[in-house]
Coordinates of C-alpha atoms and ligand atoms in Angstrom, one line a residue:
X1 CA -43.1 -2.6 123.7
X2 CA -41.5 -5.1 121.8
X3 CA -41.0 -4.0 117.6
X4 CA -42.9 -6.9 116.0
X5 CA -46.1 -6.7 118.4
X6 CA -49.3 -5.1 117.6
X7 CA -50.1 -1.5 119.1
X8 CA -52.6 -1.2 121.3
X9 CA -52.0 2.4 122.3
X10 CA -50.6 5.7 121.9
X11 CA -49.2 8.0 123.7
X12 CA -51.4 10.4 124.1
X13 CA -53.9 7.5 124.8
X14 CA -55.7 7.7 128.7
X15 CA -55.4 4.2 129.9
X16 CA -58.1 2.9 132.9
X17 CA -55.7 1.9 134.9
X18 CA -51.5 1.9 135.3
X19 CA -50.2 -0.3 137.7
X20 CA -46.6 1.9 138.5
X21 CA -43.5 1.0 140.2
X22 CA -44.2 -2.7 140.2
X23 CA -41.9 -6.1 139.5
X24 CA -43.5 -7.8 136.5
X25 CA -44.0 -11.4 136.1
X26 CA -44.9 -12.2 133.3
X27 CA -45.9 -15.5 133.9
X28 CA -44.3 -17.4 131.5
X29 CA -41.0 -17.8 133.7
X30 CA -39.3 -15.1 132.5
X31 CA -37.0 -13.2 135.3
X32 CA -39.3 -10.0 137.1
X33 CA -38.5 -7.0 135.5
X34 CA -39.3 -3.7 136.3
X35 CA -42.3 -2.1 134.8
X36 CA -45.6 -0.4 134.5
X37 CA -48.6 -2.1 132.9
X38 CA -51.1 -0.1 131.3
X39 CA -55.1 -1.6 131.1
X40 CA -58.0 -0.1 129.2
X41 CA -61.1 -2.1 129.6
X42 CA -60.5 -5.5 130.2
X43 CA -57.6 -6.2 128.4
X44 CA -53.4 -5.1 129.0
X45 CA -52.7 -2.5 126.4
X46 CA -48.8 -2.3 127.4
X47 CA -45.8 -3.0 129.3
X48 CA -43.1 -0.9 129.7
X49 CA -41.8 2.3 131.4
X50 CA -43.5 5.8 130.4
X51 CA -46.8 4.3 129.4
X52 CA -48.5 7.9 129.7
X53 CA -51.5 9.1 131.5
X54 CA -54.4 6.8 133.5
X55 CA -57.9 7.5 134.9
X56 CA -56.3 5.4 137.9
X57 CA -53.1 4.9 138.9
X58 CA -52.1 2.4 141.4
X59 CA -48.1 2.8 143.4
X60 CA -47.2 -1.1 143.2
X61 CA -43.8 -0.1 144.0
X62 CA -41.8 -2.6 145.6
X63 CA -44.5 -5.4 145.3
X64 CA -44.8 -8.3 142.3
X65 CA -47.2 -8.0 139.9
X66 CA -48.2 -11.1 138.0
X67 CA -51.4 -12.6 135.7
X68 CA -54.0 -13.9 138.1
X69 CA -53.5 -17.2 138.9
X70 CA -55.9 -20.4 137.5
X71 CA -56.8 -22.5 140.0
X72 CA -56.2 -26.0 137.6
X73 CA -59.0 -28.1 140.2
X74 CA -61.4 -26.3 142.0
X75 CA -64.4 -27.9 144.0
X76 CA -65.6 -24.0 143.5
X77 CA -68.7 -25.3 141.0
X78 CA -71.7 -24.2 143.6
X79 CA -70.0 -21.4 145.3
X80 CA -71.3 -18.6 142.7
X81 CA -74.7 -19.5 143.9
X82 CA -74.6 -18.6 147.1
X83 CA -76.4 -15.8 148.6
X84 CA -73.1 -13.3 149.0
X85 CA -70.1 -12.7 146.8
X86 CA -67.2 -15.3 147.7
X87 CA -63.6 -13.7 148.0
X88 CA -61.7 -16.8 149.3
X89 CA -60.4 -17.5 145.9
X90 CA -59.5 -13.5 144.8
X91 CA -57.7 -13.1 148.4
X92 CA -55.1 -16.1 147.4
X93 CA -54.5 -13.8 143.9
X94 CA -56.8 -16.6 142.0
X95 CA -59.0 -15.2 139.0
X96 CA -60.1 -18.1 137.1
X97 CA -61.2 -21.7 138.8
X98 CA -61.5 -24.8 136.8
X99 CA -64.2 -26.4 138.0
X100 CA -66.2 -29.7 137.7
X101 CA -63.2 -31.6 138.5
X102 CA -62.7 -35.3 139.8
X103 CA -65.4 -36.5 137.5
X104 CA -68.3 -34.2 139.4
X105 CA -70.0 -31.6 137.7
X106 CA -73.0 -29.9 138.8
X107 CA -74.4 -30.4 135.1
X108 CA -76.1 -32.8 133.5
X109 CA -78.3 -33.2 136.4
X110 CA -81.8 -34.8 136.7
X111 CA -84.1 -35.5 139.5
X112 CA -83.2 -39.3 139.7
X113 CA -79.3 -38.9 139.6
X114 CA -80.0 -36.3 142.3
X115 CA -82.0 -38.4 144.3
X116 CA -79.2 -41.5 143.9
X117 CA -76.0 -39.4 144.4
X118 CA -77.7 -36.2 146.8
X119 CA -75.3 -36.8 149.6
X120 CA -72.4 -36.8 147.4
X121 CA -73.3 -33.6 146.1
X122 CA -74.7 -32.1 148.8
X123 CA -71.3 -32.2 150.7
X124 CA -69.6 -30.7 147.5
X125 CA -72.8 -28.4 147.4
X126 CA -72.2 -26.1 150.8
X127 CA -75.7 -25.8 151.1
X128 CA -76.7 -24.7 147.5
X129 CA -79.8 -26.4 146.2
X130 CA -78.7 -29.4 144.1
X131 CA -81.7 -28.8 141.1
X132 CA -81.7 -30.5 138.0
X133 CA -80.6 -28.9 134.9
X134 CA -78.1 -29.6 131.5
X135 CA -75.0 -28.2 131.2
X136 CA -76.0 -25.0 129.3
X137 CA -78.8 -24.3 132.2
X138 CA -76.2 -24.7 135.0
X139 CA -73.4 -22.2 132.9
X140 CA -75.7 -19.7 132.5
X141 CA -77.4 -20.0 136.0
X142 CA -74.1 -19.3 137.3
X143 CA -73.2 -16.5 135.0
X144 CA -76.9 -14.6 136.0
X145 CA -75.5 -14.9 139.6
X146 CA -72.3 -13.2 138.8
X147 CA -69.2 -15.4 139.9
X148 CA -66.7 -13.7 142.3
X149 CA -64.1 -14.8 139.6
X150 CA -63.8 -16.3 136.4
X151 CA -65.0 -19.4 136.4
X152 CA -64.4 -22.7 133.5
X153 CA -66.0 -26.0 133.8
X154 CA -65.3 -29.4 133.1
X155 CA -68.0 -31.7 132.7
X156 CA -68.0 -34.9 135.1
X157 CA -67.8 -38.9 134.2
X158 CA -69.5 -39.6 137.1
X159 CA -72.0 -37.1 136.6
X160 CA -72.6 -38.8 133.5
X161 CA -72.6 -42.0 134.2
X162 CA -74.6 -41.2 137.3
X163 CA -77.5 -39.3 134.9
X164 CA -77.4 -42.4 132.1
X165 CA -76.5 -45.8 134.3
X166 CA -77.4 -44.5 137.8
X167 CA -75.6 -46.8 140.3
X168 CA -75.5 -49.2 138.8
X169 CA -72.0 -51.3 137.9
X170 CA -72.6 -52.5 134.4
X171 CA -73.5 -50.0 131.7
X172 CA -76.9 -50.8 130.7
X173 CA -77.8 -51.0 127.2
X174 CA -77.2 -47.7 125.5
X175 CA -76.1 -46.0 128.8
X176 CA -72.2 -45.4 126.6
X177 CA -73.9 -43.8 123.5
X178 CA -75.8 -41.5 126.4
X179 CA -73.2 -40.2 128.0
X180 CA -71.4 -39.5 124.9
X181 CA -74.3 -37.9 123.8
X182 CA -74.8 -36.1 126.9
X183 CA -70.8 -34.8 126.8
X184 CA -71.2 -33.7 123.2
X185 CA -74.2 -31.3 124.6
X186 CA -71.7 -30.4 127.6
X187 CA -68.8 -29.0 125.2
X188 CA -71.5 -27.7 122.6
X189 CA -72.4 -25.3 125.8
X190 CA -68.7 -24.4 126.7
X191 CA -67.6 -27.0 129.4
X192 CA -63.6 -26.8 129.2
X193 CA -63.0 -30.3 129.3
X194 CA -64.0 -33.6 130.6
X195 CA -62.8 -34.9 133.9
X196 CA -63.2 -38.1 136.0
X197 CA -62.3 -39.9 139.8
X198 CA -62.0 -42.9 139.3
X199 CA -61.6 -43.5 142.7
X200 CA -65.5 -42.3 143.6
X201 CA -68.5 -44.7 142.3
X202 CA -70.5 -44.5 139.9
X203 CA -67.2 -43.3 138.3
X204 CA -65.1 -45.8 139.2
X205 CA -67.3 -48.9 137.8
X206 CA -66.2 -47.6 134.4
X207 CA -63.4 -49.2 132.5
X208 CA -60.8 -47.6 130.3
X209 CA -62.6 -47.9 127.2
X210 CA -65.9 -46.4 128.7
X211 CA -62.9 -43.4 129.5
X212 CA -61.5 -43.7 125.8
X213 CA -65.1 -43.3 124.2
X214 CA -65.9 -40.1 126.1
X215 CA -62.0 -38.8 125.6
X216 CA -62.4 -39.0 121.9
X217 CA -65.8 -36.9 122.2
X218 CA -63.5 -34.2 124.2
X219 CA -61.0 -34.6 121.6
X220 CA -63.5 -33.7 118.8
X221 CA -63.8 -30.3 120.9
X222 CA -60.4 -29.8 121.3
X223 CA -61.0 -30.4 125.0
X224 CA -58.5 -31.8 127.4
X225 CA -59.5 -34.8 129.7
X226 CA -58.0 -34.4 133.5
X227 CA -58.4 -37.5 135.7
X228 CA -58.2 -37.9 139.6
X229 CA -56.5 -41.5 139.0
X230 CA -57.8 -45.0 139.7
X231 CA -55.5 -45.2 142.5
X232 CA -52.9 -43.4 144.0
X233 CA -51.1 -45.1 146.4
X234 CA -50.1 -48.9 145.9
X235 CA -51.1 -49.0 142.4
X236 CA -50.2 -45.6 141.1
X237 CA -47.9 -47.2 137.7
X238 CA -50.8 -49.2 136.6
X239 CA -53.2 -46.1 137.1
X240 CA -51.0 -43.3 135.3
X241 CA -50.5 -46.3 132.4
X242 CA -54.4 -46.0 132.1
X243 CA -54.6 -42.0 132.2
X244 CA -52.0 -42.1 129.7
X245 CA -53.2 -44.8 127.4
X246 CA -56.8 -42.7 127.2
X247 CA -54.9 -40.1 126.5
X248 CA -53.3 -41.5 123.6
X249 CA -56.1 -43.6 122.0
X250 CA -58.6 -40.2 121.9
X251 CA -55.2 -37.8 121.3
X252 CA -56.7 -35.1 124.4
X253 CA -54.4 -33.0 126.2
X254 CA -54.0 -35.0 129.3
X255 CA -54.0 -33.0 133.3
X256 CA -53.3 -35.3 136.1
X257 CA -55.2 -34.3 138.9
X258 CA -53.4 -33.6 142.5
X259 CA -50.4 -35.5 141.7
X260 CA -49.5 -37.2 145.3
X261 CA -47.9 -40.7 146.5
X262 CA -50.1 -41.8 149.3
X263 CA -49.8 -44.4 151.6
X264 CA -46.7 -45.2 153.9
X265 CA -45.6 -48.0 151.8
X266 CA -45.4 -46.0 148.4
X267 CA -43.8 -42.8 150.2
X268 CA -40.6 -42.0 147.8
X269 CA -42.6 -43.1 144.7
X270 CA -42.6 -39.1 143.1
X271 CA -39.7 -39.7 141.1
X272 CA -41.9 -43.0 139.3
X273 CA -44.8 -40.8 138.6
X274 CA -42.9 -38.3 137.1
X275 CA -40.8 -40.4 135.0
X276 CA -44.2 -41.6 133.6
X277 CA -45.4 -38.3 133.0
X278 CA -42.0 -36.8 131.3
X279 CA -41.5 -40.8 129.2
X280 CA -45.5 -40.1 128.0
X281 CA -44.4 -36.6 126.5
X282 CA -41.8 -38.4 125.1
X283 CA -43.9 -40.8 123.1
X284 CA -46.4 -37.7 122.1
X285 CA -48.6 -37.3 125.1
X286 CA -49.2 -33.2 125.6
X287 CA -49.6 -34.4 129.4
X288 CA -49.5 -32.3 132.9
X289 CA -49.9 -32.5 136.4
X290 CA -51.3 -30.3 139.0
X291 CA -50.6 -30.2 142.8
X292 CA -51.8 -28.9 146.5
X293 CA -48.8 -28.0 148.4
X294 CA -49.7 -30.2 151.8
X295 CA -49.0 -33.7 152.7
X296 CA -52.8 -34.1 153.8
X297 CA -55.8 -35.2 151.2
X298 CA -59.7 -34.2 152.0
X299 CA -62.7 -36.1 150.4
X300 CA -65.3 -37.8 151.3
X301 CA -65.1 -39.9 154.3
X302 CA -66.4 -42.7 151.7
X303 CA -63.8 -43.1 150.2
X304 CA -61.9 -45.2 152.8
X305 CA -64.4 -48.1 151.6
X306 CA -64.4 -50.9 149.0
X307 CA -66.3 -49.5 145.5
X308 CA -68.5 -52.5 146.3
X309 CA -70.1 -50.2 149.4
X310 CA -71.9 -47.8 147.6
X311 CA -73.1 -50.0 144.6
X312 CA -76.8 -49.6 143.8
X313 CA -76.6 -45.8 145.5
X314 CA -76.2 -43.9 148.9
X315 CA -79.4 -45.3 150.6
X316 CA -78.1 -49.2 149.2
X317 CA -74.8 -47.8 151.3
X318 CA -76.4 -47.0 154.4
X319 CA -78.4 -50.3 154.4
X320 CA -75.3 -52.3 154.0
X321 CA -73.7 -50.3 156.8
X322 CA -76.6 -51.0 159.3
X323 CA -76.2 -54.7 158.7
X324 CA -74.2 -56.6 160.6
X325 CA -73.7 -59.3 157.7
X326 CA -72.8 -56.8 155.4
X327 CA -70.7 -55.0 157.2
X328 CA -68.6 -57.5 158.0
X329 CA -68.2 -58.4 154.5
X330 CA -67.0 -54.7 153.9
X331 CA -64.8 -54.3 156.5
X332 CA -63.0 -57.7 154.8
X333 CA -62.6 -56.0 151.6
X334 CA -61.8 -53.0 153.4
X335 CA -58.8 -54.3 155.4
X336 CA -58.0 -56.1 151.9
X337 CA -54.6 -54.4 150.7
X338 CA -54.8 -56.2 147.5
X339 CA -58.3 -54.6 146.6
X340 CA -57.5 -50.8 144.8
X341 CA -60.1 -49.2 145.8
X342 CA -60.9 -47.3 149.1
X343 CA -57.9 -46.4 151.5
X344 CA -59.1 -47.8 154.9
X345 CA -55.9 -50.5 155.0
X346 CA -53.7 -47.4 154.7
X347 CA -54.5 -44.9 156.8
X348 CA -54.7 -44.8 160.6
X349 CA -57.7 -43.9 162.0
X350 CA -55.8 -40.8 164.0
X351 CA -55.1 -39.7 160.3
X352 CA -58.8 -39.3 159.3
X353 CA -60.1 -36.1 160.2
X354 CA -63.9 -35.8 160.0
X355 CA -64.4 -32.1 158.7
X356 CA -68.5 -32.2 157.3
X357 CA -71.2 -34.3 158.6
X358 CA -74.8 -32.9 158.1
X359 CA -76.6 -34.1 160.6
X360 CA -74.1 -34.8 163.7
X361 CA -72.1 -31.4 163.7
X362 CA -70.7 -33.0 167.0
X363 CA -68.2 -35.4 165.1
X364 CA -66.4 -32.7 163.0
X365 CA -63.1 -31.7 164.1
X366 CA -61.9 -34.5 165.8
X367 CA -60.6 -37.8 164.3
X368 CA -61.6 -41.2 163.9
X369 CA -59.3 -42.8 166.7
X370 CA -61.1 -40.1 169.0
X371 CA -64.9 -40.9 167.9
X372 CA -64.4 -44.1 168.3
X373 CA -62.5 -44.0 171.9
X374 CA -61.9 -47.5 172.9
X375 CA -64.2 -48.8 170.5
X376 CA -63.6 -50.5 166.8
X377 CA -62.7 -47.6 164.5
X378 CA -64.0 -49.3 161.5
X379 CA -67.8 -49.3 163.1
X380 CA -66.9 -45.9 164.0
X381 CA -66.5 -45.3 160.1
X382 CA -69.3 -47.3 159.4
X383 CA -71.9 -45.1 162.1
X384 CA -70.8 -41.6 160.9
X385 CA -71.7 -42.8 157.1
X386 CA -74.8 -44.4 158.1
X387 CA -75.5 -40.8 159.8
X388 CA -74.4 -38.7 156.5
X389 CA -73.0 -40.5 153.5
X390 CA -71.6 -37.7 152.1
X391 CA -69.4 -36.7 155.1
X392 CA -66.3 -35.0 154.2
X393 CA -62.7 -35.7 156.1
X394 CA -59.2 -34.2 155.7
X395 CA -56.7 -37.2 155.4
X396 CA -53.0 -37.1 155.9
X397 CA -51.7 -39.5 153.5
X398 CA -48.4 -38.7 152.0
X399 CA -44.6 -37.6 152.4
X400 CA -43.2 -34.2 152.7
X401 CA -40.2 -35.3 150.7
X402 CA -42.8 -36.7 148.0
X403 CA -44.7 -33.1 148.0
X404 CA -41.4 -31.7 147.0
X405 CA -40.2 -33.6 144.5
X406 CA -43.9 -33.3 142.8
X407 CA -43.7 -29.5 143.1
X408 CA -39.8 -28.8 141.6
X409 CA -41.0 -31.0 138.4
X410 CA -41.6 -28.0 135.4
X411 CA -44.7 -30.1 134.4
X412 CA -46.2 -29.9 137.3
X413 CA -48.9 -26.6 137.8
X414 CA -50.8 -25.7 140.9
X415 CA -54.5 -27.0 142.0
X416 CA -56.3 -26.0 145.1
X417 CA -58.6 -28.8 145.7
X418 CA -61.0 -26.8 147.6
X419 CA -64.5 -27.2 148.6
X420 CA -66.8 -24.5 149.2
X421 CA -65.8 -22.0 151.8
X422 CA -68.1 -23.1 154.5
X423 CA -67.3 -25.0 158.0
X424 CA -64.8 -26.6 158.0
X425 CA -62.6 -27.9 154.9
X426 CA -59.2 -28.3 154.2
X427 CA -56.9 -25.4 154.8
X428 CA -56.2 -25.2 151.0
X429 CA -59.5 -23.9 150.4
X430 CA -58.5 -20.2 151.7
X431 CA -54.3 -20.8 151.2
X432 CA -53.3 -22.9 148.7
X433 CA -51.5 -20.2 146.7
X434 CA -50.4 -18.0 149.1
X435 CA -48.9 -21.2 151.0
X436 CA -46.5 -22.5 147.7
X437 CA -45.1 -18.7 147.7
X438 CA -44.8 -18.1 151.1
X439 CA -43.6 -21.3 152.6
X440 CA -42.1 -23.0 148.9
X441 CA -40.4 -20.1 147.1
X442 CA -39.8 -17.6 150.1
X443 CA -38.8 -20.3 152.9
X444 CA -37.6 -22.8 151.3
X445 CA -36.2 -21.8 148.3
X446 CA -37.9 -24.7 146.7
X447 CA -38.9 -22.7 143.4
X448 CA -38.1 -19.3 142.2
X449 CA -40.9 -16.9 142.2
X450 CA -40.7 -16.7 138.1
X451 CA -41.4 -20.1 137.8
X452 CA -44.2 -20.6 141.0
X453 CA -46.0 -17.9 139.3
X454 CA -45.7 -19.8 135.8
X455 CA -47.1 -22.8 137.5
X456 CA -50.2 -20.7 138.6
X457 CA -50.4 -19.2 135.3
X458 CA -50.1 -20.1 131.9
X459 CA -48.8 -23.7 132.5
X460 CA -52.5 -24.1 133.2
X461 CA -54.0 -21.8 130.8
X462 CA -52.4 -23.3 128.0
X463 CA -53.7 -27.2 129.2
X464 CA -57.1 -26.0 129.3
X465 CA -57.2 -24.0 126.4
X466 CA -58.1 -20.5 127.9
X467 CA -56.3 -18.4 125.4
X468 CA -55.0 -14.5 126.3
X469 CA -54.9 -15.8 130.1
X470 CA -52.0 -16.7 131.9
X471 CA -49.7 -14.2 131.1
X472 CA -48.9 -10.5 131.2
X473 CA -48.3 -8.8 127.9
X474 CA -49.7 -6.3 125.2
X475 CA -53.4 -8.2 124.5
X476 CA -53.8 -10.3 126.9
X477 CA -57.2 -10.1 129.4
X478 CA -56.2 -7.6 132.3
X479 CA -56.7 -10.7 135.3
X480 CA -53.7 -9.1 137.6
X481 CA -52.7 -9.9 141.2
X482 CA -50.5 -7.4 142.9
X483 CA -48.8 -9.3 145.8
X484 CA -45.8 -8.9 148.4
X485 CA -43.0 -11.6 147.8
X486 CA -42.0 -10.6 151.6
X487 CA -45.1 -10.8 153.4
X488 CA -47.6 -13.5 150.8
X489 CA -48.7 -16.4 152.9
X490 CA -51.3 -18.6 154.9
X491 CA -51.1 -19.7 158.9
X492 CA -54.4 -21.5 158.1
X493 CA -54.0 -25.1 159.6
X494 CA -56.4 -28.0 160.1
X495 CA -58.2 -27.1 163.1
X496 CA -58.8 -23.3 162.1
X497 CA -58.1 -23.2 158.3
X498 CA -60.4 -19.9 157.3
X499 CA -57.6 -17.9 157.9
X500 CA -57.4 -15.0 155.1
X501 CA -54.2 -15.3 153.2
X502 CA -51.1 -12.1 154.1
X503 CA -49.3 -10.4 151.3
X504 CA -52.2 -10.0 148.6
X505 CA -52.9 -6.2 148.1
X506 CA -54.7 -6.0 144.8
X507 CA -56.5 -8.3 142.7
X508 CA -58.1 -6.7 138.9
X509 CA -60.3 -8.7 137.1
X510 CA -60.6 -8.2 133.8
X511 CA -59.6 -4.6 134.0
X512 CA -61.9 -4.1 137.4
X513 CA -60.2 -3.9 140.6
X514 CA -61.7 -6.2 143.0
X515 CA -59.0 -6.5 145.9
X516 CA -58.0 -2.6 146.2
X517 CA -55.3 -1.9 148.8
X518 CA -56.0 -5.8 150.6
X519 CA -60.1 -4.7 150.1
X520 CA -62.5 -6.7 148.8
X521 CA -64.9 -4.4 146.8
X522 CA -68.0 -6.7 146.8
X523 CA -68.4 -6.7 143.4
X524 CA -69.1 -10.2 141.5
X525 CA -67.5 -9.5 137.9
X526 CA -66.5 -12.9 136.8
X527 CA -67.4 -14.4 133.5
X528 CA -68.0 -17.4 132.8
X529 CA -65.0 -19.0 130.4
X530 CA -66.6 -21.2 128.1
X531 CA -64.5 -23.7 125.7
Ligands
ZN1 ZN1 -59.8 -35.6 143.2

């Protein structure tokens, strides 16, 4: 140990556990060096060579040992509910998910917001009972189940504005103070942070000082706003302007969600995001990205429409859909490209993969341009959503040469994106992590494994606040992942993307190990990470 840090040990001390023989990365970019580490209860006690005797000692010779990664956006809110323990996330080396991310939080909830948004959640919800319940209710029903890992939580715009204004597109009289009100209680409970999509309605119906107003309640907490942005794609300048200007009128830590150039047109445009996010730092904005390493996007399949489609709620949707009149109208916005919302006018139908439908499994796996055969792919659109408006689709929409770009930037960290682990979803959902150190460091030589593994690690820590996580050292918690640099990776594609990750042997969880030997033990001993 280093002279200067506090001793946590001595020698005649017996550890828990000594990880022996491994590579250390201490993920804070710093080169791997050689070295034990040395856990007693749930925290590291030391690093170093000769760390003395251990109820458990594990040969990690020859493999990498490194913090446990934070998923920085996770879909992961509902997945502690379900019935059995879900390893998807320790199996890519993950230990803590942010959840609550792209303005949806599974808290506050009431019956009406549930009965106005259900198909939205319930595609986000894997089949979880959506229930009604505040933010404290929803962090300590998930803590009773026991998470699979650590789990923090951002609390939603659209969840708020959903709960105070419904779906409706101007705030109603005192629906602002509510949601402020409503956020206050959120962070008062623990939520890490407060996130929006301004992409998805009710969210999107908000304007920048409705975003400002709730910021500066964040900011009072100490809390850091994260925003899946207005738009991505033709209008991505104008949206990171926005991001950036809430960020500096409520002075919140600012995480850019995904961080992608989509559509054909804008392909090439990394460099102009980036430049946005480095001139912001520059002028005093703590500000960050995250990224998925894939050049393919999965939502809902709603969000190839016009905001103006959903207006007034799901069921207001699926009327307008089934008329003829109204339909027509959409499908005008729709194949609008000066309109900013919904991506219909730049995608391809062949590009839209339908991946969750409730009620017609039939259509999933197969894309738009097949469903609709010979017919008009828009009514195609328009006929799945009528059937489930909360289907999901995986959508390819950007570059390759973008996606690297994005990933080499240092203030850019990793984000999964997932959904629940159930049917079928993304491929990022069981590879994300694995896939940026298998195919990005090992194959390509994109990154160097010291600084993937910072990206994973305390480059999101630190933006979300969760202090002693993120890096290996004397006193931080004991969230380890043992992995292979050789072997670590995911052949999970679209069309059969469950595939469990190679390369991860061990995963310990707050001084538990929960992946022994590429094992997962069963156990559910995540906490719940409160702000
Ligand atoms: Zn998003």
């Amino acid at each position: 140990m280093r002279a200067g840090r506090p001793t946590l040990w001595r020698n005649d001390t017996m550890h828990d556990l000594v990880l022996r023989g491994g590579t250390v990365y201490d993920g804070l970019g710093g080169p791997g060096a050689a070295a034990d580490v040395a856990v007693t209860g749930d925290r590291v006690v030391a690093v170093g060579a000769d760390l003395g005797p251990a109820r458990r000692e594990i040969d990690v010779t020859g493999l990498a040992v490194a913090p446990g990664f934070i998923d920085a956006h996770s879909h992961s809110d509902p997945v502690p509910l379900l019935p059995e323990p879900q390893p998807f996330k320790l199996f890519q080396g993950v230990t803590t998910e942010i959840v609550g991310n792209c303005g949806f939080s599974f808290a506050p909830l009431d019956a009406a917001t549930i009965e106005a948004t259900g198909p939205l959640f319930a595609e986000l919800a894997g089949g979880v009972p959506v229930v009604p319940r505040d933010f404290a209710g929803y962090l300590a029903d998930i803590a009773a189940a026991g998470p699979t890992n650590h789990i923090a939580a951002l609390v939603g715009h659209n969840t708020l504005r959903a709960y105070a204004n419904g779906m409706d597109e101007r705030l109603r009289p005192g629906a602002l103070e509510q949601m402020c009100r409503l956020a206050d209680d959120a962070f008062a409970a623990g939520a890490v942070g407060l996130s929006s999509g301004l992409i998805y309605p009710p969210g999107s119906y908000g304007d920048t000082d409705e975003l400002i107003a709730l910021a500066r309640v964040a900011h009072r907490w100490n809390r850091p706003y994260t925003t899946h942005m207005r738009n991505e794609d033709d209008r991505l300048g104008e949206a990171l302007d926005e991001a950036i200007a809430i960020a500096t009128q409520a002075r919140v830590r600012l995480q850019v969600s995904h961080c992608k150039v989509a559509g054909q047109a804008n392909h090439g445009n990394a460099k102009l995001l980036l430049a946005k996010l480095h001139e912001a730092r520059l002028a005093g904005v703590d500000v960050r990205g995250d990224q998925y390493p894939y050049r393919a996007g999965g939502t809902f399949l709603n969000a190839l429409l016009p905001g103006a489609a959903q207006v007034g709620g799901t069921q207001a949707m699926r009327a307008r859909l089934a008329d003829p009149a109204a339909r027509a109208e959409l499908r005008a916005l729709a194949e609008d490209l000066t309109q900013p919302h919904g991506f219909w006018a730049r995608v391809t139908p062949a590009d839209v993969l339908v991946t969750t439908h409730t009620t017609r499994p039939e259509v999933t796996g197969r894309t738009l341009a097949e469903l609709a055969g010979a017919g008009d792919a828009f009514d195609t659109l328009c006929e799945v959503l009528v059937a489930d408006p909360g289907a999901g689709m995986v959508v390819t929409l950007m570059a390759e040469e973008d996606v690297e770009t994005i990933m080499v930037d240092p203030l850019i960290g990793i984000g999964s994106d997932n959904g629940p682990p159930v049917g079928l979803q993304h491929p990022r959902t069981w590879g994300c992590f694995p896939r940026v150190l298998g195919e990005y460091v090992r194959e390509r030589g994109l990154l160097t494994l010291p600084e993937a593994v910072r990206k994973m690690t305390s480059a999101i820590a630190d933006q979300f606040g969760l202090t002693g996580r993120g890096h290996i050292g004397a006193g931080a918690v004991a969230d380890l992942v043992v992995f292979d640099p050789a072997t670590i990776g995911h052949d999970g594609t679209y069309a059969v993307p469950d595939v469990r990750p190679t390369g991860v042997e061990h995963v310990v969880l707050a001084g538990h190990v929960v992946v022994d030997v590429g094992r997962f033990t069963g156990e559910r001993r995540g906490h719940v990470l409160r702000g």
